[in-house]
Coordinates of C-alpha atoms in Angstrom, one line a residue:
Chain A
M1 CA 160.3 -77.9 250.2
I2 CA 162.7 -75.7 249.3
A3 CA 160.5 -72.6 249.9
T4 CA 159.5 -73.7 253.7
V5 CA 163.1 -74.5 254.2
G6 CA 163.5 -71.5 252.8
F7 CA 160.7 -69.7 255.3
Y8 CA 162.0 -70.8 258.6
V9 CA 165.6 -69.9 257.2
F10 CA 164.7 -66.1 256.7
A11 CA 162.7 -65.4 259.5
V12 CA 164.6 -67.4 262.2
I13 CA 167.8 -64.6 260.1
L14 CA 165.1 -61.6 260.6
L15 CA 163.9 -62.7 264.7
A16 CA 166.7 -62.7 265.5
S17 CA 168.2 -59.6 263.3
A18 CA 165.3 -57.9 265.0
T19 CA 166.0 -58.8 268.7
M20 CA 170.4 -57.5 267.8
V21 CA 168.5 -54.1 266.9
V22 CA 167.4 -53.6 270.1
T23 CA 170.3 -55.4 272.2
A24 CA 174.2 -54.2 270.0
R25 CA 176.6 -52.6 272.1
N26 CA 177.0 -49.9 269.3
P27 CA 174.8 -48.4 267.9
V28 CA 175.7 -49.1 263.9
H29 CA 175.7 -52.0 264.9
S30 CA 171.8 -51.7 265.1
V31 CA 171.4 -49.9 262.3
L32 CA 173.3 -53.0 260.4
F33 CA 171.0 -55.5 261.3
L34 CA 168.5 -53.1 260.6
I35 CA 169.0 -53.6 257.0
L36 CA 170.2 -56.8 257.6
A37 CA 166.3 -57.0 259.1
F38 CA 164.6 -55.7 256.0
F39 CA 167.0 -57.9 254.1
N40 CA 164.9 -61.1 255.2
A41 CA 161.6 -59.5 254.9
A42 CA 161.9 -59.2 251.2
A43 CA 162.9 -62.3 250.4
L44 CA 159.9 -63.5 253.3
F45 CA 157.6 -61.1 250.7
L46 CA 159.8 -62.8 247.1
L47 CA 158.5 -66.3 248.5
A48 CA 154.9 -65.4 249.2
G49 CA 155.0 -64.3 245.4
A50 CA 154.7 -60.2 245.9
E51 CA 158.0 -59.8 244.2
F52 CA 157.7 -56.0 243.7
L53 CA 156.4 -55.2 247.3
A54 CA 160.1 -57.1 248.0
L55 CA 162.2 -54.6 245.8
I56 CA 160.5 -51.5 246.5
L57 CA 161.6 -52.5 249.8
V58 CA 163.9 -52.4 249.6
I59 CA 164.6 -49.9 247.2
V60 CA 162.8 -47.3 249.6
Y61 CA 164.1 -48.7 253.3
V62 CA 167.3 -49.9 252.2
G63 CA 168.6 -47.9 249.9
A64 CA 167.4 -45.0 250.6
V65 CA 165.6 -44.8 254.6
A66 CA 168.1 -47.2 257.1
V67 CA 171.3 -44.6 254.8
L68 CA 169.4 -41.7 256.6
F69 CA 169.0 -43.7 259.4
L70 CA 172.7 -45.0 259.2
F71 CA 174.3 -41.2 258.6
V72 CA 173.3 -40.0 261.4
V73 CA 173.8 -42.4 264.1
M74 CA 177.4 -42.9 262.2
M75 CA 177.7 -38.8 263.1
L76 CA 177.1 -38.7 265.6
D77 CA 178.3 -38.7 269.0
V78 CA 177.0 -41.5 270.6
N79 CA 178.5 -42.5 275.0
F80 CA 178.0 -46.5 275.5
A81 CA 178.1 -45.7 278.9
E82 CA 176.2 -42.9 279.3
M83 CA 173.5 -45.3 277.5
R84 CA 174.6 -48.7 280.1
E85 CA 173.2 -46.0 282.9
G86 CA 170.1 -44.5 280.5
L87 CA 168.7 -48.4 280.5
Q88 CA 168.1 -48.9 283.6
R89 CA 166.5 -46.1 284.7
Y90 CA 164.0 -46.4 281.4
A91 CA 163.4 -50.0 281.7
P92 CA 160.2 -50.0 283.8
V93 CA 158.3 -47.0 281.3
G94 CA 159.5 -49.3 278.2
L95 CA 157.8 -52.2 280.0
V96 CA 154.5 -50.4 281.1
V97 CA 154.1 -49.1 276.4
G98 CA 155.5 -52.8 275.6
L99 CA 152.8 -54.3 277.8
I100 CA 150.0 -52.0 276.5
L101 CA 150.9 -52.3 272.7
L102 CA 150.7 -56.1 273.4
S103 CA 147.7 -55.8 275.0
E104 CA 145.9 -54.1 272.6
L105 CA 147.6 -56.5 269.7
A106 CA 145.8 -59.5 270.9
L107 CA 142.7 -57.5 272.3
V108 CA 143.0 -56.9 268.0
L109 CA 144.0 -60.0 267.5
G110 CA 140.9 -61.9 269.8
G111 CA 138.4 -60.1 267.8
W112 CA 140.1 -61.0 263.9
H113 CA 138.4 -63.2 261.6
F114 CA 138.9 -63.9 258.2
A115 CA 137.0 -62.4 255.4
P116 CA 134.5 -64.5 253.4
G117 CA 136.0 -66.0 251.0
A118 CA 140.3 -64.8 251.3
I119 CA 140.8 -68.6 251.9
E120 CA 140.1 -68.5 247.8
L121 CA 141.3 -65.3 247.6
R122 CA 144.9 -66.6 249.4
M123 CA 144.6 -68.9 246.8
V124 CA 145.4 -66.9 244.4
P125 CA 146.9 -63.8 245.3
T126 CA 147.2 -61.9 241.7
P127 CA 145.0 -62.5 238.7
R128 CA 145.4 -65.1 235.9
G129 CA 148.3 -64.0 233.8
L130 CA 148.6 -60.5 234.7
T131 CA 152.4 -59.9 237.1
N132 CA 152.7 -58.9 240.0
T133 CA 152.5 -54.8 239.4
A134 CA 150.4 -54.8 236.1
A135 CA 148.2 -56.8 239.2
L136 CA 148.8 -53.8 242.0
G137 CA 149.0 -50.6 239.7
A138 CA 146.0 -51.9 237.9
I139 CA 143.2 -51.6 241.5
L140 CA 145.9 -48.5 243.1
Y141 CA 145.7 -46.3 240.1
T142 CA 141.6 -47.2 239.8
R143 CA 139.7 -48.4 243.0
Y144 CA 141.4 -46.3 245.6
I145 CA 142.4 -43.8 243.3
L146 CA 141.7 -41.6 246.1
L147 CA 143.3 -42.9 249.1
F148 CA 145.9 -42.7 246.9
Q149 CA 146.6 -39.8 246.1
I150 CA 145.9 -38.5 250.1
A151 CA 148.4 -40.7 250.8
G152 CA 150.8 -38.5 248.1
L153 CA 150.0 -35.6 249.3
I154 CA 150.3 -35.7 253.3
L155 CA 153.8 -36.8 251.4
L156 CA 154.4 -34.2 250.2
V157 CA 153.0 -31.7 253.4
A158 CA 155.7 -33.6 255.3
M159 CA 158.8 -32.7 252.8
I160 CA 157.4 -29.1 252.3
G161 CA 157.3 -29.0 256.6
A162 CA 160.5 -30.1 256.8
I163 CA 161.8 -28.5 254.3
V164 CA 160.3 -25.3 256.5
L165 CA 161.4 -25.9 259.5
T166 CA 164.6 -26.8 258.7
L167 CA 165.4 -23.4 256.1
R168 CA 167.8 -20.5 257.4
D169 CA 168.2 -17.3 255.4
R170 CA 172.5 -17.4 256.5
R171 CA 172.8 -13.6 254.7
A172 CA 176.8 -14.5 254.9
V173 CA 176.8 -17.5 252.4
R174 CA 177.7 -16.5 249.0
R175 CA 176.1 -18.2 245.9
Q176 CA 177.4 -18.3 242.3
T177 CA 175.1 -17.3 240.4
I178 CA 175.7 -20.4 238.1
A179 CA 173.9 -19.0 234.5
V180 CA 176.0 -15.4 235.2
Q181 CA 179.2 -17.5 234.9
N182 CA 178.5 -18.9 231.8
A183 CA 178.1 -16.0 230.2
R184 CA 181.3 -14.7 231.4
Q185 CA 183.5 -14.0 227.3
P186 CA 187.3 -14.0 227.9
A187 CA 186.8 -10.6 226.5
D188 CA 185.2 -9.4 229.8
T189 CA 188.1 -11.2 232.3
V190 CA 191.0 -10.8 230.0
A191 CA 193.1 -7.8 228.3
M192 CA 196.4 -7.4 226.3
V193 CA 197.8 -3.7 227.0
K194 CA 200.7 -3.0 225.3
V195 CA 203.0 -1.4 228.1
P196 CA 205.2 1.8 227.1
L197 CA 208.5 1.0 228.8
G198 CA 208.0 3.4 232.5
A199 CA 204.4 3.2 232.3
G200 CA 202.1 0.9 234.6
I201 CA 199.4 -0.9 233.4
S202 CA 196.9 1.3 236.4
E203 CA 197.9 4.3 234.6
I204 CA 197.5 3.7 231.2
A205 CA 194.1 2.0 233.0
V206 CA 193.3 5.4 234.5
L207 CA 194.8 7.7 232.0
N208 CA 191.3 6.5 229.1
R209 CA 188.3 7.2 229.3
P210 CA 186.0 4.7 231.7
A211 CA 184.1 1.6 230.5
P212 CA 180.6 1.8 229.8
A213 CA 180.4 -1.7 231.7
E214 CA 180.7 0.7 235.7
A215 CA 177.5 1.3 235.2
D216 CA 176.5 -2.0 234.3
P217 CA 176.4 -3.3 238.3
E218 CA 176.1 -6.9 237.6
A219 CA 180.0 -6.8 235.5
M220 CA 180.9 -5.3 238.5
H221 CA 183.8 -7.8 239.8
G222 CA 185.0 -7.0 235.7
G223 CA 185.1 -3.7 236.4
S224 CA 189.1 -2.9 236.3
H225 CA 189.6 -5.4 233.6
A226 CA 187.3 -4.1 231.1
R227 CA 188.4 -0.4 231.9
L228 CA 191.9 -2.9 230.6
H229 CA 190.3 -3.8 228.1
A230 CA 189.5 -1.0 226.4
A231 CA 192.3 0.9 227.6
E232 CA 193.2 -1.5 224.8
R233 CA 191.7 -0.6 222.2
H234 CA 192.0 3.3 222.2
Chain B
M1 CA 173.5 -83.8 229.0
N2 CA 170.0 -85.5 231.2
F3 CA 171.3 -85.0 234.4
L4 CA 172.0 -81.4 233.9
F5 CA 168.1 -81.1 232.8
H6 CA 166.1 -82.4 234.8
T7 CA 168.1 -83.4 238.1
I8 CA 167.9 -80.4 241.1
A9 CA 172.1 -81.1 241.1
G10 CA 172.3 -80.6 238.0
G11 CA 169.9 -77.4 238.2
I12 CA 172.5 -76.2 240.2
I13 CA 175.4 -77.1 239.0
L14 CA 174.1 -75.6 235.4
A15 CA 173.3 -72.8 237.2
F16 CA 176.8 -72.9 237.8
L17 CA 177.9 -73.1 235.2
K18 CA 175.8 -69.9 233.4
A19 CA 176.8 -67.3 236.6
L20 CA 180.8 -68.2 235.6
A21 CA 179.6 -67.7 231.4
L22 CA 178.5 -64.3 232.7
L23 CA 181.2 -64.0 235.5
V24 CA 183.7 -64.6 233.6
P25 CA 184.7 -62.4 230.8
L26 CA 183.1 -59.7 233.2
L27 CA 185.8 -60.3 235.2
I28 CA 188.2 -60.1 232.2
G29 CA 186.7 -57.0 231.2
V30 CA 187.3 -55.1 234.5
A31 CA 190.5 -56.5 234.3
Y32 CA 190.6 -54.6 230.3
L33 CA 188.7 -51.6 231.0
T34 CA 191.8 -50.5 233.0
Y35 CA 193.7 -51.6 230.7
A36 CA 192.0 -49.4 228.5
E37 CA 191.6 -46.2 230.3
R38 CA 195.2 -45.6 230.8
K39 CA 195.6 -46.3 227.3
V40 CA 192.7 -43.5 226.0
L41 CA 193.7 -41.2 228.3
A42 CA 197.5 -41.7 226.8
A43 CA 196.0 -41.2 223.3
M44 CA 194.3 -38.3 224.8
Q45 CA 197.3 -36.4 226.8
L46 CA 200.1 -37.6 223.9
R47 CA 201.3 -40.4 225.3
K48 CA 202.0 -43.8 225.0
G49 CA 200.4 -45.5 228.2
P50 CA 200.9 -49.1 229.7
N51 CA 203.9 -50.8 227.3
V52 CA 205.7 -51.7 229.0
V53 CA 204.6 -55.7 229.7
G54 CA 203.3 -57.9 227.1
T55 CA 202.9 -57.0 223.8
F56 CA 201.9 -53.0 224.1
G57 CA 201.4 -53.5 227.5
L58 CA 198.8 -56.0 226.9
L59 CA 199.5 -58.1 230.8
Q60 CA 199.4 -54.5 232.6
P61 CA 196.3 -55.1 234.3
F62 CA 197.7 -58.5 235.2
A63 CA 200.9 -57.3 236.2
D64 CA 199.5 -54.8 238.4
A65 CA 196.3 -57.7 240.7
I66 CA 199.7 -59.6 240.9
K67 CA 201.5 -56.1 242.5
L68 CA 198.2 -56.0 244.9
L69 CA 197.8 -59.1 246.4
M70 CA 201.1 -59.7 246.7
K71 CA 201.0 -56.5 249.3
E72 CA 199.9 -56.5 253.4
T73 CA 196.0 -56.0 254.0
I74 CA 196.9 -53.1 256.7
I75 CA 193.5 -53.0 259.3
P76 CA 194.4 -49.4 261.7
A77 CA 194.6 -50.3 264.7
G78 CA 191.1 -48.2 265.2
A79 CA 189.2 -49.4 262.3
N80 CA 186.6 -51.9 263.2
R81 CA 187.6 -54.9 261.9
L82 CA 184.7 -56.6 260.9
L83 CA 182.9 -53.5 258.8
F84 CA 186.1 -52.9 257.3
I85 CA 187.3 -56.0 255.4
L86 CA 183.0 -56.1 254.5
A87 CA 182.9 -53.5 253.4
P88 CA 184.9 -53.8 250.3
I89 CA 183.3 -57.2 250.2
L90 CA 180.0 -55.5 250.1
T91 CA 181.1 -53.4 247.3
F92 CA 183.2 -56.2 245.0
G93 CA 180.3 -58.3 245.7
L94 CA 177.0 -55.9 244.7
A95 CA 178.2 -54.4 241.8
I96 CA 179.0 -58.7 240.5
L97 CA 175.5 -59.2 242.0
A98 CA 173.1 -57.0 239.5
W99 CA 175.0 -59.2 236.6
A100 CA 172.8 -62.4 237.1
V101 CA 168.9 -60.2 235.3
I102 CA 170.9 -58.7 232.4
P103 CA 169.7 -60.3 229.5
V104 CA 172.9 -60.8 226.6
N105 CA 170.2 -61.3 223.9
N106 CA 167.1 -62.5 223.7
G107 CA 166.5 -64.5 227.1
W108 CA 169.7 -64.4 227.8
A109 CA 170.1 -63.8 231.2
N110 CA 171.0 -65.6 234.0
A111 CA 166.9 -64.7 235.9
N112 CA 164.7 -63.3 233.8
I113 CA 162.9 -61.6 236.5
N114 CA 159.1 -59.7 235.9
V115 CA 160.3 -57.0 238.0
G116 CA 164.4 -56.9 236.2
I117 CA 164.6 -53.2 236.9
L118 CA 163.6 -52.5 240.3
Y119 CA 166.4 -55.5 240.9
L120 CA 169.1 -53.3 239.2
F121 CA 167.4 -49.9 240.9
A122 CA 167.9 -51.8 244.5
I123 CA 171.3 -52.9 243.5
S124 CA 172.8 -50.2 242.7
S125 CA 171.2 -48.3 245.1
L126 CA 172.5 -50.7 247.6
G127 CA 176.3 -49.3 246.4
V128 CA 176.6 -46.4 249.4
Y129 CA 176.6 -49.2 252.3
G130 CA 179.8 -50.3 250.7
V131 CA 181.7 -46.5 250.7
I132 CA 179.5 -45.2 254.1
I133 CA 181.2 -48.6 256.3
A134 CA 184.2 -48.1 254.5
G135 CA 184.6 -45.1 255.3
W136 CA 183.0 -45.1 259.2
A137 CA 184.7 -48.2 259.9
S138 CA 188.5 -47.0 258.3
N139 CA 188.6 -44.6 262.0
S140 CA 189.7 -42.4 259.6
K141 CA 189.0 -38.7 259.4
Y142 CA 189.6 -38.3 255.4
A143 CA 187.5 -42.0 254.8
F144 CA 184.9 -40.3 256.7
L145 CA 185.1 -37.5 254.6
G146 CA 185.2 -39.4 251.9
A147 CA 181.8 -41.2 252.7
L148 CA 180.1 -38.0 254.1
R149 CA 180.6 -37.2 250.1
S150 CA 179.3 -40.1 248.5
A151 CA 176.5 -41.1 250.1
A152 CA 174.9 -37.6 249.4
Q153 CA 175.8 -37.3 245.7
M154 CA 175.0 -41.2 245.4
V155 CA 171.2 -40.3 247.1
S156 CA 170.6 -37.2 245.0
Y157 CA 171.9 -39.0 241.8
E158 CA 169.4 -41.9 242.7
V159 CA 166.0 -39.6 242.6
A160 CA 166.9 -38.1 239.3
M161 CA 168.2 -41.2 238.1
G162 CA 164.8 -43.0 239.3
F163 CA 162.6 -40.4 237.3
V164 CA 164.6 -41.4 234.2
I165 CA 163.8 -45.0 234.5
V166 CA 160.2 -44.8 234.7
S167 CA 159.9 -42.6 231.2
V168 CA 161.9 -45.6 230.0
L169 CA 159.3 -47.9 231.9
L170 CA 156.3 -46.0 230.6
C171 CA 157.7 -46.2 227.1
A172 CA 158.0 -50.4 227.7
G173 CA 154.8 -50.7 229.4
S174 CA 157.1 -53.3 231.4
L175 CA 159.6 -53.8 234.1
N176 CA 160.8 -56.6 232.5
L177 CA 164.6 -55.9 231.0
N178 CA 164.0 -59.0 228.3
D179 CA 160.0 -57.0 227.2
I180 CA 162.4 -53.3 227.8
V181 CA 165.1 -54.1 224.8
L182 CA 162.0 -55.4 222.0
A183 CA 159.6 -52.6 222.9
Q184 CA 162.9 -50.9 221.4
R185 CA 162.6 -52.8 218.6
N186 CA 160.7 -50.1 215.6
V187 CA 163.0 -47.3 217.2
W188 CA 165.5 -46.7 220.3
F189 CA 164.2 -44.9 223.5
F190 CA 167.6 -42.7 222.8
I191 CA 165.5 -40.6 220.0
P192 CA 163.0 -39.6 221.7
L193 CA 164.1 -39.8 224.7
F194 CA 167.0 -38.0 224.8
P195 CA 167.2 -35.6 227.6
M196 CA 166.7 -38.3 229.3
F197 CA 169.4 -40.3 228.2
V198 CA 171.5 -37.6 229.0
V199 CA 170.7 -37.2 232.3
F200 CA 170.7 -40.8 233.1
F201 CA 174.5 -40.7 231.7
I202 CA 174.9 -37.6 233.4
S203 CA 173.6 -39.9 236.6
A204 CA 175.7 -42.7 236.0
L205 CA 179.1 -41.0 236.5
A206 CA 177.9 -39.6 239.3
E207 CA 176.6 -43.3 240.7
T208 CA 180.0 -45.0 240.0
N209 CA 182.0 -41.8 241.7
R210 CA 183.5 -40.6 238.0
S211 CA 184.9 -37.7 237.0
P212 CA 184.1 -35.7 236.7
F213 CA 182.2 -36.5 240.2
D214 CA 184.5 -38.4 241.8
L215 CA 184.6 -35.7 244.5
P216 CA 183.9 -39.5 247.4
E217 CA 187.8 -39.7 246.9
G218 CA 188.8 -36.8 245.4
E219 CA 192.6 -36.7 246.0
S220 CA 193.6 -33.4 246.2
E221 CA 191.0 -32.8 249.0
I222 CA 190.6 -35.6 250.9
V223 CA 193.7 -37.7 249.9
A224 CA 191.9 -40.6 248.3
G225 CA 188.4 -40.9 250.3
F226 CA 186.8 -43.7 252.0
M227 CA 189.8 -46.1 250.7
V228 CA 192.5 -43.6 252.1
E229 CA 193.1 -47.0 254.6
Y230 CA 192.8 -50.0 252.2
S231 CA 195.5 -51.9 251.1
S232 CA 196.0 -55.2 249.0
M233 CA 193.2 -57.0 248.3
P234 CA 190.5 -55.4 250.1
Y235 CA 191.4 -52.1 247.6
A236 CA 191.7 -54.3 244.9
L237 CA 188.1 -55.1 245.6
F238 CA 186.7 -51.4 245.5
F239 CA 189.2 -50.8 242.5
M240 CA 187.2 -53.8 240.7
G241 CA 184.2 -53.2 242.0
E242 CA 184.2 -49.4 241.1
Y243 CA 184.8 -51.4 237.3
A244 CA 182.5 -53.6 237.3
S245 CA 179.9 -50.8 238.2
M246 CA 181.3 -49.0 235.2
F247 CA 180.3 -51.9 233.0
L248 CA 177.2 -52.2 234.6
M249 CA 175.9 -49.0 234.3
S250 CA 177.1 -49.7 230.9
A251 CA 174.9 -52.0 230.3
L252 CA 171.5 -50.9 231.8
M253 CA 172.2 -47.5 228.7
T254 CA 172.3 -49.8 226.5
I255 CA 168.9 -52.3 227.8
L256 CA 166.9 -48.7 228.0
F257 CA 168.2 -46.5 225.4
L258 CA 170.2 -48.5 223.0
G259 CA 168.2 -51.1 222.5
G260 CA 170.7 -53.4 223.7
W261 CA 170.9 -56.4 221.9
L262 CA 169.2 -55.0 219.2
S263 CA 171.2 -54.2 215.4
P264 CA 170.9 -50.6 214.7
L265 CA 168.9 -51.6 211.6
P266 CA 167.0 -54.8 211.2
F267 CA 167.6 -56.1 208.0
A268 CA 171.6 -58.0 205.7
P269 CA 174.9 -56.8 206.8
F270 CA 173.9 -55.8 210.8
T271 CA 172.0 -58.5 211.0
W272 CA 174.9 -61.1 210.3
L273 CA 176.8 -59.7 213.9
P274 CA 175.3 -61.8 216.9
G275 CA 173.1 -60.6 219.3
P276 CA 175.7 -60.7 222.2
L277 CA 178.0 -59.0 220.0
W278 CA 176.1 -55.9 219.4
F279 CA 175.5 -55.7 223.0
L280 CA 178.9 -55.6 224.5
I281 CA 180.3 -52.8 221.3
K282 CA 177.8 -50.7 223.1
I283 CA 178.4 -51.3 226.2
L284 CA 182.3 -50.0 224.5
L285 CA 180.9 -47.4 223.7
C286 CA 179.2 -46.3 225.7
L287 CA 182.5 -47.1 228.4
F288 CA 184.4 -45.2 225.5
V289 CA 182.2 -41.8 226.5
F290 CA 182.7 -42.9 230.4
L291 CA 186.4 -42.4 229.7
W292 CA 186.6 -39.6 227.6
V293 CA 184.5 -37.5 230.3
R294 CA 187.4 -38.6 232.3
A295 CA 190.3 -37.0 230.3
T296 CA 188.2 -33.1 229.2
F297 CA 186.2 -32.2 231.7
P298 CA 188.0 -31.1 235.0
R299 CA 186.2 -31.4 238.6
Y300 CA 183.1 -30.2 240.1
R301 CA 182.7 -28.1 243.2
Y302 CA 180.7 -29.9 246.0
D303 CA 178.4 -27.4 245.4
Q304 CA 177.8 -27.2 241.8
L305 CA 177.4 -30.9 242.1
M306 CA 174.2 -31.1 244.5
R307 CA 172.5 -28.2 243.0
L308 CA 173.0 -29.5 238.9
G309 CA 171.2 -32.3 241.3
W310 CA 168.5 -32.1 242.9
K311 CA 167.9 -28.4 240.5
V312 CA 168.7 -29.2 236.8
F313 CA 167.8 -32.7 236.8
L314 CA 165.2 -33.5 239.0
P315 CA 162.8 -31.0 237.7
L316 CA 163.6 -31.9 234.3
S317 CA 163.2 -35.3 234.8
L318 CA 160.0 -35.1 236.2
G319 CA 159.0 -32.8 233.6
W320 CA 159.9 -34.8 230.7
L321 CA 157.7 -38.2 232.9
V322 CA 155.2 -35.8 232.9
L323 CA 155.0 -35.1 229.2
T324 CA 156.4 -38.5 228.5
A325 CA 152.7 -39.5 229.8
G326 CA 151.4 -37.1 228.2
V327 CA 152.1 -37.2 224.8
L328 CA 151.4 -41.5 225.3
I329 CA 147.7 -41.3 226.7
A330 CA 146.9 -38.6 223.7
T331 CA 149.2 -40.3 221.1
G332 CA 147.4 -43.6 222.8
W333 CA 150.9 -45.5 221.8
L334 CA 150.7 -46.3 225.5
P335 CA 151.7 -50.2 226.0
H336 CA 149.4 -52.0 226.8
V337 CA 150.1 -54.7 228.7
S338 CA 146.6 -57.5 228.6

């Protein structure tokens, strides 16, 4: 009984928030409604006994994808009045696309029937004594391992493609090499100098022989200090 | 008693009481964590810390809370009122919500679900919304900058954290938190997986926006980050949410690596202490390290933070995951699920 009530509550909220996604005036509100829709879909999965899928939906879509959506939408400088204008102009096109999709769905649904034994299988979605996760893993990593790996490769290619498209070689940026930074010793950078009265530090440094560190380009930034250090040792 | 155990209304009341039995100690713990932080920092900096309100300053957290409640709640004129109020509630609510699945002793969890660790991961990945929504709804540039930093930081460190969790799962053979702890009866996972323990701890610092990764609220650069515009109760909620999530991360570390409620050695003098007490001791130990780190390290620069997450922790945890899987397969130690 509670499950039925739960189903209707979540389904109604899901549909309502899905409607709000396309009708909300503020795009940030749209994304937030989209997140609400994801949550309710996860709740429906839970009611169907698919706890693994429910939580993966929350982790992947709400925890990662929607964060990026929200990020982008918040950064955009959206002109609301202009968007209203666009709605008038693009409504016919959208309507046509929607109609085509709807008729395709109708065609698919018209020719669709349950596989033999599907109803019996739905009674026990996971084999007896196995948790949801174990059952999914047992089938995904054995019978469908090839498809699973191909799906992973496609995602990898998409990721590399995105990186290649956005990678720029910006020469002006000065980067810190952490290894070099960590390898610096106090002796390379700090020098204790006993300055005689009337003689400046620079004069001492010039008077003494150049430090061997000067030949080493790695230590260039510490060059003058190294020379001072040599002066002190002298 | 029969009423509690045999009727629907009784079940609801029982669930409520169980939740309360966990939440009240948690909230008191959060209050005293603020006190402990000030005392520990003071001790490390050779100061006295709060010592005026009550004996040893023990009433200081309540004095702070009452002071915050008495202040006026200010909502900026340009703010999105609904989301502005929603953000702190979300942050605090999520930090509390995650405790539903934490087992305090063998079988002592409010909800002992099969996918407990995924639930925790999902809840902790939602924490970023409180921050982003707060930053955007405040309609202030500092708040927004803080929110952007925080979002990038939390998303980055979650990746490494996920791989660490997966390598623990490989060793435990279950997603159930209770089973993960029981799998550590012979050896706690922080011994074989020590590098992952370190990675997890540092990622936890980044996830909870703690020093040295407290860039989202870096007070010397962007005032207080996403919290600039908040005052009074909403601010208190953010504050308590941060400390509650510190507690949560410590509990998670205890469960994944430090053997949960198990005693360090399974014989007499150690087993005299009850399980929940061991659990608490381990959590407090982790929290002390959180505070110790804050007193020790300066804040990271933003590019260093990103480098550490993506270029160090991600390859390291991924490599260690492959290594763990390889060792488990080669030695036949892989726990088999029936």
